[in-house]
JSON list of C-alpha atoms and ligand atoms in Angstrom, two decimals:
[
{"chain": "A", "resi": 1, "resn": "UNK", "atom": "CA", "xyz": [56.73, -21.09, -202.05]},
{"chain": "A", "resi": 2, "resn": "UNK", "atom": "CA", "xyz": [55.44, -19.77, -198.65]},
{"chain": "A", "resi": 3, "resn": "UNK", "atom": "CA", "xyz": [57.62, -20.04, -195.89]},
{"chain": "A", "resi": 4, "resn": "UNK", "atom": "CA", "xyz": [55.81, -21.80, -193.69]},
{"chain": "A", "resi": 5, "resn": "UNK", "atom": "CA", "xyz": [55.36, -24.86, -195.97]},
{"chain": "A", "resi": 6, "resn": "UNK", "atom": "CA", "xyz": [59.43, -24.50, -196.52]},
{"chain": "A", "resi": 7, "resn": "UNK", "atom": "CA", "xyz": [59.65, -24.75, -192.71]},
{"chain": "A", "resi": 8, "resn": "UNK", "atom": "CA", "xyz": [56.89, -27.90, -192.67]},
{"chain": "A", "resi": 9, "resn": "UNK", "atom": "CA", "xyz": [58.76, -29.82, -194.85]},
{"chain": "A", "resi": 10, "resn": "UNK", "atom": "CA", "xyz": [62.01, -28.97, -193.47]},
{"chain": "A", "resi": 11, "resn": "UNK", "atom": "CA", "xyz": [61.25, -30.27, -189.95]},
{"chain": "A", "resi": 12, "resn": "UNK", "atom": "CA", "xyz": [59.57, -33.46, -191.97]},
{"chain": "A", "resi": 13, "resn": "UNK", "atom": "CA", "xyz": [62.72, -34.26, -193.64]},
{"chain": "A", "resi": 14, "resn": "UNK", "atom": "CA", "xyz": [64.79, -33.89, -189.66]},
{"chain": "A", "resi": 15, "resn": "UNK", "atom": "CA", "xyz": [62.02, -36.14, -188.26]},
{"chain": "A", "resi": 16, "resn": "UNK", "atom": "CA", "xyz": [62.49, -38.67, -190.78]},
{"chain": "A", "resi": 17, "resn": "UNK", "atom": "CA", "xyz": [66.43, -38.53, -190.50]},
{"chain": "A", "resi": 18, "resn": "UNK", "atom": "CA", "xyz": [66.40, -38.83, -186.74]},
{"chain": "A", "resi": 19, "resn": "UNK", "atom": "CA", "xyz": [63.89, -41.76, -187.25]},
{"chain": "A", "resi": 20, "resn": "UNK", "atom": "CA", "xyz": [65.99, -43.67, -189.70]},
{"chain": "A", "resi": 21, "resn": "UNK", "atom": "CA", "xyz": [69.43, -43.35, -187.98]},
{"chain": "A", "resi": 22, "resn": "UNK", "atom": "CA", "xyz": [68.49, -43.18, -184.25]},
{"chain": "A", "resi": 23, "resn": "UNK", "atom": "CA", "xyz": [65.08, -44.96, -183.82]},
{"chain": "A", "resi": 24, "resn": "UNK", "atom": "CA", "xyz": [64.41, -47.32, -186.17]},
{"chain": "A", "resi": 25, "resn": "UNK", "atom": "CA", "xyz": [66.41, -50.56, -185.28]},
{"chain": "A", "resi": 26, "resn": "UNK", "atom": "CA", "xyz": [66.03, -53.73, -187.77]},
{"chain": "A", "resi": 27, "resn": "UNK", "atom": "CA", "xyz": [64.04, -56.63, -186.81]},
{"chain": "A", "resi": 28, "resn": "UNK", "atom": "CA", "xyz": [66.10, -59.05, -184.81]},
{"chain": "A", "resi": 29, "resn": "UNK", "atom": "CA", "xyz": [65.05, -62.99, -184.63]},
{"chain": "A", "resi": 30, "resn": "UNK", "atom": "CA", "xyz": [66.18, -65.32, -182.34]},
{"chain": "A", "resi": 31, "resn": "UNK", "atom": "CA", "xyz": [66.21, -68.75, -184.46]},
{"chain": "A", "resi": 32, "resn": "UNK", "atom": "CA", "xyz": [66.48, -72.52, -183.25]},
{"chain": "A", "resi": 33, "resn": "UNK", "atom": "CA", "xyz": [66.98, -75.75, -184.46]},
{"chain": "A", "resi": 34, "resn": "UNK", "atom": "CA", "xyz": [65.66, -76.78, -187.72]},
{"chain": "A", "resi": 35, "resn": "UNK", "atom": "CA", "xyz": [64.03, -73.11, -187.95]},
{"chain": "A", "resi": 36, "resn": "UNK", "atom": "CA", "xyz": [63.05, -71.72, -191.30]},
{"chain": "A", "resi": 37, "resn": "UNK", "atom": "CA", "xyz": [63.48, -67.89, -191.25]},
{"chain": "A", "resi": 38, "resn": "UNK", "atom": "CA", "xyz": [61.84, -66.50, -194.01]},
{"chain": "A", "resi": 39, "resn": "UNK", "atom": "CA", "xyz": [63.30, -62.94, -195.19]},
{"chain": "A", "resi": 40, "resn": "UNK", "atom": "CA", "xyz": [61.37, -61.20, -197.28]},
{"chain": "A", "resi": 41, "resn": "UNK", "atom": "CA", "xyz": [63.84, -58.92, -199.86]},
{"chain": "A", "resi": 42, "resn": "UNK", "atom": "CA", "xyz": [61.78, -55.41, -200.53]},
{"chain": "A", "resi": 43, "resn": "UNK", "atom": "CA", "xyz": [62.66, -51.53, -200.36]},
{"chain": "A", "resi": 44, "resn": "UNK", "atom": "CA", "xyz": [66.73, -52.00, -199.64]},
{"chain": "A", "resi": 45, "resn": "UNK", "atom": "CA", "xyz": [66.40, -53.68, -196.83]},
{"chain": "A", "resi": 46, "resn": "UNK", "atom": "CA", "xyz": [65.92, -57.24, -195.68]},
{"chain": "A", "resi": 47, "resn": "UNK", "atom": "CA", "xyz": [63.43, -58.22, -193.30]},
{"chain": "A", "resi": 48, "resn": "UNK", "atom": "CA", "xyz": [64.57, -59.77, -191.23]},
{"chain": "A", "resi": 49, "resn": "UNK", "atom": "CA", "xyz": [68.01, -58.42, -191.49]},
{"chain": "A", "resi": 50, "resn": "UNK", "atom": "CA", "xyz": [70.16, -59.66, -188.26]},
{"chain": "A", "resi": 51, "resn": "UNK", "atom": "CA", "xyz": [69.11, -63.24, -187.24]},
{"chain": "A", "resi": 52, "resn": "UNK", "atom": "CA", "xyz": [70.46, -65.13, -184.03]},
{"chain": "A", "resi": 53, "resn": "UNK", "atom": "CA", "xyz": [71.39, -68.61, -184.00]},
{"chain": "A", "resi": 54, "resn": "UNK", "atom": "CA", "xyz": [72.78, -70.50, -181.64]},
{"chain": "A", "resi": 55, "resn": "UNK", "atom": "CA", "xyz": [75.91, -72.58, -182.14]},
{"chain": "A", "resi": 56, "resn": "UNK", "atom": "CA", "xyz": [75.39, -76.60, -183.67]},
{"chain": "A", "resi": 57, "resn": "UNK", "atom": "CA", "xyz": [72.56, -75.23, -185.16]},
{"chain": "A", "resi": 58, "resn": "UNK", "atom": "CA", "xyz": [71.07, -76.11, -188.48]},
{"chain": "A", "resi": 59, "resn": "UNK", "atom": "CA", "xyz": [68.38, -73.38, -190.11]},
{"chain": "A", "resi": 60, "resn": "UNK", "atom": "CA", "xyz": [67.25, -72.51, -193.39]},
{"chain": "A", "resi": 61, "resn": "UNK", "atom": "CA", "xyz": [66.33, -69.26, -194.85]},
{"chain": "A", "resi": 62, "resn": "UNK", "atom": "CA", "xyz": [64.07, -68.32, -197.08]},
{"chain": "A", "resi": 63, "resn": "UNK", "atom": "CA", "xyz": [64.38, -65.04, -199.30]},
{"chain": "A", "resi": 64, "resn": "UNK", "atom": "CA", "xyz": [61.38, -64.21, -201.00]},
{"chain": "A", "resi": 65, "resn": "UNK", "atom": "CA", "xyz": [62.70, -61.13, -203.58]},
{"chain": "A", "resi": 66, "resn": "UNK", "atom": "CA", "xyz": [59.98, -57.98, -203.79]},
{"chain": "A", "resi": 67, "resn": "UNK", "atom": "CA", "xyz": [61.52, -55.66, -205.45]},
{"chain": "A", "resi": 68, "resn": "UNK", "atom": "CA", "xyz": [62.23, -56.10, -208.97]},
{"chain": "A", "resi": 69, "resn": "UNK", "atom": "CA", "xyz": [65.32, -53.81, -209.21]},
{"chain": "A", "resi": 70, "resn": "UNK", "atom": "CA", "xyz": [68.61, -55.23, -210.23]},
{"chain": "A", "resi": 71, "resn": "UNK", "atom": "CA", "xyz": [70.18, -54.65, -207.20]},
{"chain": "A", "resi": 72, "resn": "UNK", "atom": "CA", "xyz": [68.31, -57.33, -205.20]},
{"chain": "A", "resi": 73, "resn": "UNK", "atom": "CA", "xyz": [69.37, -59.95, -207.92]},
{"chain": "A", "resi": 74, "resn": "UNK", "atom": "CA", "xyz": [71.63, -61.93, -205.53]},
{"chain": "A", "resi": 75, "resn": "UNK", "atom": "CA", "xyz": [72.40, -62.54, -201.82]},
{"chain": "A", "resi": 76, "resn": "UNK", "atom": "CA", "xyz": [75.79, -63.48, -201.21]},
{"chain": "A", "resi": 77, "resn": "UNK", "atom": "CA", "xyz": [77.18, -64.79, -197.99]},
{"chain": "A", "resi": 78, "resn": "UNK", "atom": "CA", "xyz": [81.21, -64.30, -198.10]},
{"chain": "A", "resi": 79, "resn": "UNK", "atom": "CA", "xyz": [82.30, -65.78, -195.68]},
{"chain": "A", "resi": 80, "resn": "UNK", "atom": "CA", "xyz": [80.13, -68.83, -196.19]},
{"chain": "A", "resi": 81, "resn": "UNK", "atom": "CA", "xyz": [81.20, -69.14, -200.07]},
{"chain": "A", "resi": 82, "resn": "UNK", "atom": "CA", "xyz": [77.28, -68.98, -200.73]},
{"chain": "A", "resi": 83, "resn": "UNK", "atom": "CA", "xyz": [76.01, -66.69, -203.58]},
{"chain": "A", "resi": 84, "resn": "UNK", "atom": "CA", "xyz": [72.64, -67.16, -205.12]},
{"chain": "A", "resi": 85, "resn": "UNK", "atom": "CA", "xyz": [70.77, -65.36, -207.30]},
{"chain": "A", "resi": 86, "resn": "UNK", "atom": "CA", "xyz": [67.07, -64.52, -206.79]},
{"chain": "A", "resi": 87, "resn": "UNK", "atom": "CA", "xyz": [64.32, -65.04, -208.95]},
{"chain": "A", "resi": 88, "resn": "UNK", "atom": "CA", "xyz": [61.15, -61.84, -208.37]},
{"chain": "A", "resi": 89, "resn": "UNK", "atom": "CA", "xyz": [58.23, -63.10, -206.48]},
{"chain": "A", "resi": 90, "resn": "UNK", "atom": "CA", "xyz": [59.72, -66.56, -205.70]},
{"chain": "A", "resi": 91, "resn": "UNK", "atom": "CA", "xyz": [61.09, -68.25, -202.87]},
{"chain": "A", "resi": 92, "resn": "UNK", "atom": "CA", "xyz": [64.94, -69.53, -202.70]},
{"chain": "A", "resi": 93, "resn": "UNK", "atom": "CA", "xyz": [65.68, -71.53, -199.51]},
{"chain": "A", "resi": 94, "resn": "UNK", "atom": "CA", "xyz": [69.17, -71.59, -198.17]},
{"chain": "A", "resi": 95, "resn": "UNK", "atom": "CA", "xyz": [70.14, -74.53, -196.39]},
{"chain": "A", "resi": 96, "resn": "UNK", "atom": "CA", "xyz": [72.80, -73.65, -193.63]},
{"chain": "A", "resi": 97, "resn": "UNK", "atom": "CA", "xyz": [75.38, -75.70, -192.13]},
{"chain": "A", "resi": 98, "resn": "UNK", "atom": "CA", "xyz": [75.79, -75.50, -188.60]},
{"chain": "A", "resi": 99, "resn": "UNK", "atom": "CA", "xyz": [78.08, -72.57, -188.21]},
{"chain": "A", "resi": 100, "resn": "UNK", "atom": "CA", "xyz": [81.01, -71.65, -185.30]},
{"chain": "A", "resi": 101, "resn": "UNK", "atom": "CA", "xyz": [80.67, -68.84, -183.24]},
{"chain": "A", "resi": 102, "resn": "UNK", "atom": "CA", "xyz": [80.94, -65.41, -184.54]},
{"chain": "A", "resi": 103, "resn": "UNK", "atom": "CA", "xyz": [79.28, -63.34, -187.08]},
{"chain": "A", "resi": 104, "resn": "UNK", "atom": "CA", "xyz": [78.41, -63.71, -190.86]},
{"chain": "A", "resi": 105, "resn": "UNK", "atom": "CA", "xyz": [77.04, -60.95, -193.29]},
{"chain": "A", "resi": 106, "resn": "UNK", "atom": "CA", "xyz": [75.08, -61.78, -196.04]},
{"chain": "A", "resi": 107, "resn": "UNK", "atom": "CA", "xyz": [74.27, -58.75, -198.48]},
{"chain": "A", "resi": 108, "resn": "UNK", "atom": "CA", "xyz": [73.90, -57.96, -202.47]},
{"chain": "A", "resi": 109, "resn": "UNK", "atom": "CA", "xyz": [76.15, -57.94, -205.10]},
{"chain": "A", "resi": 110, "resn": "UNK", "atom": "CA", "xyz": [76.81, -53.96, -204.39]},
{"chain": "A", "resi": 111, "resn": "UNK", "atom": "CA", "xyz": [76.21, -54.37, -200.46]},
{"chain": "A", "resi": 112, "resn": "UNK", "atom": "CA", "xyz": [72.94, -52.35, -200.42]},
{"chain": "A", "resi": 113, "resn": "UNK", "atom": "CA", "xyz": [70.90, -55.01, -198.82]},
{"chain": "A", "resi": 114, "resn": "UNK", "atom": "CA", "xyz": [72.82, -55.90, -196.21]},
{"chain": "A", "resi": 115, "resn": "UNK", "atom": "CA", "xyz": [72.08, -58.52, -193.25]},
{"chain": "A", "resi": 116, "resn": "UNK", "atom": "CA", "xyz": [73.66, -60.28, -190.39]},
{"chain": "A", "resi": 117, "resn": "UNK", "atom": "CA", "xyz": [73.47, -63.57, -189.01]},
{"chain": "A", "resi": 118, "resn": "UNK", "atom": "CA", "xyz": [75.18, -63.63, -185.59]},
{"chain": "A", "resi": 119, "resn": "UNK", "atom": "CA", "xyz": [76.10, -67.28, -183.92]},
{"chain": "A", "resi": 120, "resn": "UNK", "atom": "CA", "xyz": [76.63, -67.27, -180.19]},
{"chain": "B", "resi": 1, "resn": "LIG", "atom": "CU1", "xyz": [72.17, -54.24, -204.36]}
]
């Protein structure tokens, strides 16, 4: 292979590095009362992943599951004793309680997908 393509894709593979652990930041949303955050489960990542809610506050989320692999199968939410498994293409909606301050992961069964729900 000719150098210069070596070199191309060698700088392309630093770009996207630096992009994915300095620059790109996961969506944040600020929820309220009564909201309904929908999360859409695709490519490893949930979207959105880290979700604000204030304290005495009641939301539901909805995962929608994209991606077909295994791996997105279920969202769990420890500390919350909530697991649930999720059906491709379908929406499950996840009634929360009103939660103390402090915050609460929610991921997959091998902690690939991985979100954050942070009560303040
Ligand atoms: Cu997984």
């Amino acid at each position: 292979m000719n150098l210069l393509v070596i070199n191309i894709i060698g700088l392309a593979l630093i770009a996207l590095i630096i992009y994915w652990f300095w620059i790109y930041k996961p969506k944040n949303v600020q929820a309220k009362d009564q909201d309904v955050i929908k999360i859409i489960v695709e490519d490893g990542v949930y979207q959105p992943a880290h979700i604000s809610v204030p304290v005495d506050t009641e939301i539901s989320l909805e995962f929608l599951r994209k991606d077909e692999t295994p791996c997105a199968e279920m969202v769990i939410f420890p500390e919350l004793d909530i697991s649930e498994s999720l059906q491709v293409n379908k929406t499950k909606s996840i009634k929360l309680k009103k939660l103390e301050k402090g915050n609460y992961q929610f991921h997959c069964q091998m902690q690939m997908y991985k979100g954050e729900l942070v009560v303040e």
